mmCIF file of C-alpha atoms in Angstrom:
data_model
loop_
_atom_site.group_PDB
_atom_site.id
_atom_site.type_symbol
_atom_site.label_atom_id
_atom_site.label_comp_id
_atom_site.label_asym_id
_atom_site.label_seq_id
_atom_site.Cartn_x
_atom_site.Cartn_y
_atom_site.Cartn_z
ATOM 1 C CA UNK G 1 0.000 0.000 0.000
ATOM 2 C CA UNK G 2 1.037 3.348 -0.935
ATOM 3 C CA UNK G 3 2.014 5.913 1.810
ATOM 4 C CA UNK G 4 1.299 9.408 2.007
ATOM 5 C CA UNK G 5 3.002 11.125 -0.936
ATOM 6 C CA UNK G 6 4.012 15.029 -0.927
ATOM 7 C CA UNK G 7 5.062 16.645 -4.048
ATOM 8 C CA UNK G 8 7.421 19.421 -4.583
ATOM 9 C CA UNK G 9 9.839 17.726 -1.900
ATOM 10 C CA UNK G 10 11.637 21.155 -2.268
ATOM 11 C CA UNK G 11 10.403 24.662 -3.088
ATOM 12 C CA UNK G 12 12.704 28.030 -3.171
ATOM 13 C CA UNK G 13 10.715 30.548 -4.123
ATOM 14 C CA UNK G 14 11.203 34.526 -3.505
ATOM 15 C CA UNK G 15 8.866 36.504 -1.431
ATOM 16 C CA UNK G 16 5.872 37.535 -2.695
ATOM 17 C CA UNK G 17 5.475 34.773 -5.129
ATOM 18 C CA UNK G 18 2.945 31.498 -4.818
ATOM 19 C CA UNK G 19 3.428 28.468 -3.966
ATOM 20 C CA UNK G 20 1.200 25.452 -4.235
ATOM 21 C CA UNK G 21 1.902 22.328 -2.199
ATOM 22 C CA UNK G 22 -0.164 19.349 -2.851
ATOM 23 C CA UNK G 23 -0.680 15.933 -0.777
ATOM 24 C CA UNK G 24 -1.970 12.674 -1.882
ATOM 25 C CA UNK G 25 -3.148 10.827 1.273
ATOM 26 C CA UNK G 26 -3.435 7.297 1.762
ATOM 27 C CA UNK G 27 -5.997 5.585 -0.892
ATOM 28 C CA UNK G 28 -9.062 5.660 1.013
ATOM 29 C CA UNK G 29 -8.201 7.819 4.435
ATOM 30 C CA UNK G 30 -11.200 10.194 4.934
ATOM 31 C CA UNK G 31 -8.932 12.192 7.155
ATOM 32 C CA UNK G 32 -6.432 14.690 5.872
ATOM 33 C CA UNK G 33 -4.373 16.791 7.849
ATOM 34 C CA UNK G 34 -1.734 20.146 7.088
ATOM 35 C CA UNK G 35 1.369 20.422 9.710
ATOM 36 C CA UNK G 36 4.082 22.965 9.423
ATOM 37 C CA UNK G 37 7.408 23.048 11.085
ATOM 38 C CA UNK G 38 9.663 25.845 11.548
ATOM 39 C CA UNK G 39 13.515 24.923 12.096
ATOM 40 C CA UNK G 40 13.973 23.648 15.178
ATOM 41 C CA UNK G 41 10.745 24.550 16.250
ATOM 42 C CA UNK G 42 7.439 22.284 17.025
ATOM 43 C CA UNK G 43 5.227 20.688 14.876
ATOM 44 C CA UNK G 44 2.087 22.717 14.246
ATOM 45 C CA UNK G 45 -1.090 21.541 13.170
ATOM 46 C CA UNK G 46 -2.447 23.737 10.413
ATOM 47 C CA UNK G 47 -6.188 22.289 9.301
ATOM 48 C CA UNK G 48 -7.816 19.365 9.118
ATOM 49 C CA UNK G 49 -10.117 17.677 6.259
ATOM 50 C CA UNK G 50 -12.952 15.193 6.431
ATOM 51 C CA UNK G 51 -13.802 14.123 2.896
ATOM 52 C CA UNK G 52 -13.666 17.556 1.098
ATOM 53 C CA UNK G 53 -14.482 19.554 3.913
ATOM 54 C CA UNK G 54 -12.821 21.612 6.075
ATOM 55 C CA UNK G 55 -12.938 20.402 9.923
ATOM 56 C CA UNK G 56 -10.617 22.592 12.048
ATOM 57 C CA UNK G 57 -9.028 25.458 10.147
ATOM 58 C CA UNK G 58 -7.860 26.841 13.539
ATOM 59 C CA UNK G 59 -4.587 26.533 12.721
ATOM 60 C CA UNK G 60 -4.242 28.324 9.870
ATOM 61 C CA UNK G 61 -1.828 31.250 10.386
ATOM 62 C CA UNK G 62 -3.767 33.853 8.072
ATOM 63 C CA UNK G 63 -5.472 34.166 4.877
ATOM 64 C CA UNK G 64 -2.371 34.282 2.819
ATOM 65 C CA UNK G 65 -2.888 30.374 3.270
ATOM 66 C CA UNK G 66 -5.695 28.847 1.240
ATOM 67 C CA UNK G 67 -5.847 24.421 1.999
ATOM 68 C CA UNK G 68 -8.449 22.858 -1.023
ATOM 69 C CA UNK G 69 -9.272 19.074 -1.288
ATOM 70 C CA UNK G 70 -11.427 18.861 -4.057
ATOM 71 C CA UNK G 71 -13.422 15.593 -4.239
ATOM 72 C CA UNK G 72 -12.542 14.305 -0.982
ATOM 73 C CA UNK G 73 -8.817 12.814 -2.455
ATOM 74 C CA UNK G 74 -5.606 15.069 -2.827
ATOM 75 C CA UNK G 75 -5.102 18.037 -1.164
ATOM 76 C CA UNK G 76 -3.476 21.497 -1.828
ATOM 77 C CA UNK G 77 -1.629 23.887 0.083
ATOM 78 C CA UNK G 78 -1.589 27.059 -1.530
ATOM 79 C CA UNK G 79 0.544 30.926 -0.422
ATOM 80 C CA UNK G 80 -0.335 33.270 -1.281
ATOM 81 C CA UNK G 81 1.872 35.726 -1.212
ATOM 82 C CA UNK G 82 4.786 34.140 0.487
ATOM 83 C CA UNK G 83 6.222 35.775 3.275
ATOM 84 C CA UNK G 84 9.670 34.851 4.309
ATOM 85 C CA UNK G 85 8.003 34.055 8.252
ATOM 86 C CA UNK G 86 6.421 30.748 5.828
ATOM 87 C CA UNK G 87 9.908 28.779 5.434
ATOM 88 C CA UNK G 88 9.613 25.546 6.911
ATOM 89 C CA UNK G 89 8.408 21.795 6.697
ATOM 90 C CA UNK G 90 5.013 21.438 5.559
ATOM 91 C CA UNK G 91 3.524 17.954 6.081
ATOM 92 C CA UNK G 92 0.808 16.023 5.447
ATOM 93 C CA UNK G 93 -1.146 13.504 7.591
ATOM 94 C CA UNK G 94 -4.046 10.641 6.772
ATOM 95 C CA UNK G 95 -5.833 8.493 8.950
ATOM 96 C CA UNK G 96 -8.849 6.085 7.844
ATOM 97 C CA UNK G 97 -12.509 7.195 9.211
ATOM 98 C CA UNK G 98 -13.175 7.200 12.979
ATOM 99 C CA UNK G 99 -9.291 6.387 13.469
ATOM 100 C CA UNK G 100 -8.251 10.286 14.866
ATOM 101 C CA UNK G 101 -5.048 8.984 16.106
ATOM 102 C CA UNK G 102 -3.624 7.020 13.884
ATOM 103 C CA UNK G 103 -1.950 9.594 11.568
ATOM 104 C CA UNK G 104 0.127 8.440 8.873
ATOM 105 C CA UNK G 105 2.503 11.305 7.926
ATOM 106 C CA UNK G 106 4.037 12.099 4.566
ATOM 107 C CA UNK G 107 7.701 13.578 3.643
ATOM 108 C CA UNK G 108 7.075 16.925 3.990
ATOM 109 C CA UNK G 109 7.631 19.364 1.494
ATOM 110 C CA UNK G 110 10.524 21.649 2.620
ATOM 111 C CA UNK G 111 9.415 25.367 1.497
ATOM 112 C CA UNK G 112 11.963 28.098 1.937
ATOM 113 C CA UNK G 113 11.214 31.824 0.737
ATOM 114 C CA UNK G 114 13.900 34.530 0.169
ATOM 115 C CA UNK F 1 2.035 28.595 24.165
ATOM 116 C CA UNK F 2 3.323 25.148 23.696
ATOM 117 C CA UNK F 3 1.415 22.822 25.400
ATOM 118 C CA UNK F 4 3.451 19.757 24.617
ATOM 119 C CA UNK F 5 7.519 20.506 25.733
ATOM 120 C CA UNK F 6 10.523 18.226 25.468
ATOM 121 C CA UNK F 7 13.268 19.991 27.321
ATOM 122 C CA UNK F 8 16.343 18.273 26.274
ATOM 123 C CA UNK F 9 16.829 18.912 22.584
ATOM 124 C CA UNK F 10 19.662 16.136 22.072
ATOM 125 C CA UNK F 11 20.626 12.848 23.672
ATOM 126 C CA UNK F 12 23.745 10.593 23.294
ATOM 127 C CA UNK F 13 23.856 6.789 24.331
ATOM 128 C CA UNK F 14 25.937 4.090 23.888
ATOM 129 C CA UNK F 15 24.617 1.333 22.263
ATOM 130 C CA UNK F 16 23.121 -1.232 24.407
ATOM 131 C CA UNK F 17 22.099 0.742 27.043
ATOM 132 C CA UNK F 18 19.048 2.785 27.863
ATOM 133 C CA UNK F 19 17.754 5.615 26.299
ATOM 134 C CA UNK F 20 15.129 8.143 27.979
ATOM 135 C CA UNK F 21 13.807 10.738 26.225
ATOM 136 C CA UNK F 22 11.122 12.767 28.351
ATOM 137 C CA UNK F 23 8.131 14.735 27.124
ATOM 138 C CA UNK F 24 6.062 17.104 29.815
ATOM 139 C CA UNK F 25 2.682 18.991 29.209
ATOM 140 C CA UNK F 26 0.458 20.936 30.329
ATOM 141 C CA UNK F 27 -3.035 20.538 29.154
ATOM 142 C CA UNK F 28 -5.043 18.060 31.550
ATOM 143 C CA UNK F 29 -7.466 17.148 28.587
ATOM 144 C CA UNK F 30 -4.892 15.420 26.617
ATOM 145 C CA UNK F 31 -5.758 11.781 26.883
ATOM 146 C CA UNK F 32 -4.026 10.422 24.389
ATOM 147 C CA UNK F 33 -0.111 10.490 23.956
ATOM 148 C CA UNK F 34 2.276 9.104 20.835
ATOM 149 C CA UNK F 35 5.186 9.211 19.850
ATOM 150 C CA UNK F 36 6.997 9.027 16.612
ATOM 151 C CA UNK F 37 10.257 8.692 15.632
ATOM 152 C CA UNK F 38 11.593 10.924 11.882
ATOM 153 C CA UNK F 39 14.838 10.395 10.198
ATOM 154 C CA UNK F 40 16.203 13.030 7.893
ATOM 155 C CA UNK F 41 14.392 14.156 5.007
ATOM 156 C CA UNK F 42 11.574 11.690 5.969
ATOM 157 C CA UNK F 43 8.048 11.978 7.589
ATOM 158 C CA UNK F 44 7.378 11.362 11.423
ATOM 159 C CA UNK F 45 6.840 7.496 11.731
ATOM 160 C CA UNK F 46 4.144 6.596 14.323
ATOM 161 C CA UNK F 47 6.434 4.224 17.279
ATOM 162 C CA UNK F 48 3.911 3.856 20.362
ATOM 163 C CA UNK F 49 0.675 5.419 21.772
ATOM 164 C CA UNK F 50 -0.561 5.199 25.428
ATOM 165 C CA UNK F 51 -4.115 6.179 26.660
ATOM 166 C CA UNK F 52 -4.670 8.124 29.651
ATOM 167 C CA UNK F 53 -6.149 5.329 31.648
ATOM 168 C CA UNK F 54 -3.113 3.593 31.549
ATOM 169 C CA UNK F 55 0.564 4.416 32.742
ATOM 170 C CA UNK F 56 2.546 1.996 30.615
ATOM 171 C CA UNK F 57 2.692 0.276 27.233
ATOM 172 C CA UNK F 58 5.360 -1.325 26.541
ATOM 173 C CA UNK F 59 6.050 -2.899 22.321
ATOM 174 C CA UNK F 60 9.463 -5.038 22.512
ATOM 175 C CA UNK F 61 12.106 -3.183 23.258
ATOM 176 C CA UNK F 62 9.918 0.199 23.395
ATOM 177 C CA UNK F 63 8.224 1.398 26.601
ATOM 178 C CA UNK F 64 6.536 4.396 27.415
ATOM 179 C CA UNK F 65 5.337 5.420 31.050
ATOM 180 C CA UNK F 66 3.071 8.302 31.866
ATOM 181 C CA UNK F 67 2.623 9.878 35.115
ATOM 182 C CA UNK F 68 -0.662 11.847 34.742
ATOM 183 C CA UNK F 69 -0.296 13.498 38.168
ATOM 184 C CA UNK F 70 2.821 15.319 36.823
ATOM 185 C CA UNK F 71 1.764 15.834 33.240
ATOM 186 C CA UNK F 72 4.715 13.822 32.428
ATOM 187 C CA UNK F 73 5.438 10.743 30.306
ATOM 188 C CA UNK F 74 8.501 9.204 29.730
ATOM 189 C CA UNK F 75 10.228 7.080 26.364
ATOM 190 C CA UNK F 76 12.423 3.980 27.231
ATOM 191 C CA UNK F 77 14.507 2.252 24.588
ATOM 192 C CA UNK F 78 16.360 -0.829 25.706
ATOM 193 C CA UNK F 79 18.514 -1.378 24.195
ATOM 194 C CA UNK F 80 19.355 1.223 22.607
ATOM 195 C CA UNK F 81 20.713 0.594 18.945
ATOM 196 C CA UNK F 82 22.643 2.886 16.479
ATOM 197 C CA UNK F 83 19.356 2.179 13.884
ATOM 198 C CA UNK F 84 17.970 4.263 16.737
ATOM 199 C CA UNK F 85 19.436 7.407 16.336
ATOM 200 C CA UNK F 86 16.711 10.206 14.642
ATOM 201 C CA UNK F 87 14.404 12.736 15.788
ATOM 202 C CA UNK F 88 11.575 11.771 18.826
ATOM 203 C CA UNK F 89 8.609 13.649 19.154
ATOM 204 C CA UNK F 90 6.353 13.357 21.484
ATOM 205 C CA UNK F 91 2.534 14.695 20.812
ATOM 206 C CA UNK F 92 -0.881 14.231 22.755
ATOM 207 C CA UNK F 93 -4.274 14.831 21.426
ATOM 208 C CA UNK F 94 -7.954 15.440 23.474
ATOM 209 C CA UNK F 95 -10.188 12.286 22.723
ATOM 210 C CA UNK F 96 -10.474 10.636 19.513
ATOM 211 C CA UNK F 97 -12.403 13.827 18.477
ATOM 212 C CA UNK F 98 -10.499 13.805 15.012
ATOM 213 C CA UNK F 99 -8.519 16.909 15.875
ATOM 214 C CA UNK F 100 -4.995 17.966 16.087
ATOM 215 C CA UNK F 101 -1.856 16.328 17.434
ATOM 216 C CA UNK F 102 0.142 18.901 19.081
ATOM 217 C CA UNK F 103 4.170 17.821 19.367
ATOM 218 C CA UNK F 104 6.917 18.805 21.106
ATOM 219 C CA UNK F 105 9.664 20.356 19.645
ATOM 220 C CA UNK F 106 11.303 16.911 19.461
ATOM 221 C CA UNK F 107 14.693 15.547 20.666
ATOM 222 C CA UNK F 108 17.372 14.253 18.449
ATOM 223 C CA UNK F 109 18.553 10.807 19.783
ATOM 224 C CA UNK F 110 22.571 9.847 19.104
ATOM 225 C CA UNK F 111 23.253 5.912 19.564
ATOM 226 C CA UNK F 112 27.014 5.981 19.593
ATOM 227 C CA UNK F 113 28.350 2.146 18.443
#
């Protein structure tokens, strides 16, 4: 079975410009979830999907950040415009239906803006 | 403010002996604790979960205790094995309400051969 799959693994991109991260969870996992991690810092929960919709947003840092998952399958992370306070680890979490704690994490994609 | 803290940000061990990496919080509704384990460049790799109603679980040569009266729990690796050596974080979550995990900031584990 397939993991969870994250794809750029790396994106440089200057400030100001957009970036779209996108996550393919595990084949069948209603539950999708965004993490970020800052160097050396913890890691923070950004939103979490059921299906295609949005569960707990509360993470979010601010509306420069814009999480779609259209169809209840892949996901994507988009910035809009990135700030260079957005460098860090994003990743990407799955678990199956009623299973909350049994996250499956992905990669990460490593963003860094200059 | 963090609610999940793991004070010692590196550890070195010999190999074959005991590793304890330590994880304190301080939300009393967390009733669920995990931790996972994350080499370089890879994803956090779920290792071993406890519930709040209990104060050990123990998977071969993996333990963890947690002391709920001092918002502490505890990761024992015996032995300890260079194959060991990565990143442990240690996160808790409120019920199996489908919300967040919330980690430490994670301690990198050295097993020296």
């Amino acid at each position: 079975e397939a993991g969870v799959t994250q794809f750029p693994s790396h994106s440089v991109i200057e400030k100001g410009q957009t970036v779209t991260l996108r996550c393919d969870p595990i084949s069948g996992h209603d539950n999708l979830y965004w993490y970020r991690r800052v160097m050396g810092k913890e890691i923070k929960f950004l939103l979490h999907f059921v299906k295609e919709s949005k569960q707990d947003e509360s993470g979010m840092p601010n509306n420069r950040f814009l999480a779609e998952r259209t169809g209840g399958t892949y996901s994507t992370l988009k910035v809009q415009p990135a700030e260079l306070e957005d460098s860090g680890v994003y990743f990407c979490a799955s678990s199956p239906a009623g299973y909350y704690n049994e996250q499956f994490f992905g990669p990460g994609t490593r963003l860094t803006v200059l | 403010d963090q609610q999940v803290k793991q004070n010692s940000p590196s550890l070195s061990v010999q190999e074959g002996r005991i590793s304890i990496l330590n994880c304190d919080y301080t939300n009393s509704m967390f009733d669920y604790f995990l931790w996972y384990k994350k080499y370089p460049a890879e994803g956090p790799t779920f290792l071993i979960s406890i519930s709040s109603i209990k104060d050990k679980n123990e998977d071969g040569r993996f333990t963890v205790f947690l002391n709920k009266s001092a918002k502490h729990l505890s990761l024992h690796i015996v032995p300890s094995q260079p194959g060991d050596s990565a990143v442990y974080f240690c996160a808790a979550s409120v019920g199996n309400t489908g919300n967040q995990f919330y980690f430490g900031t994670g301690t990198s584990l050295t097993v020296i051969p």
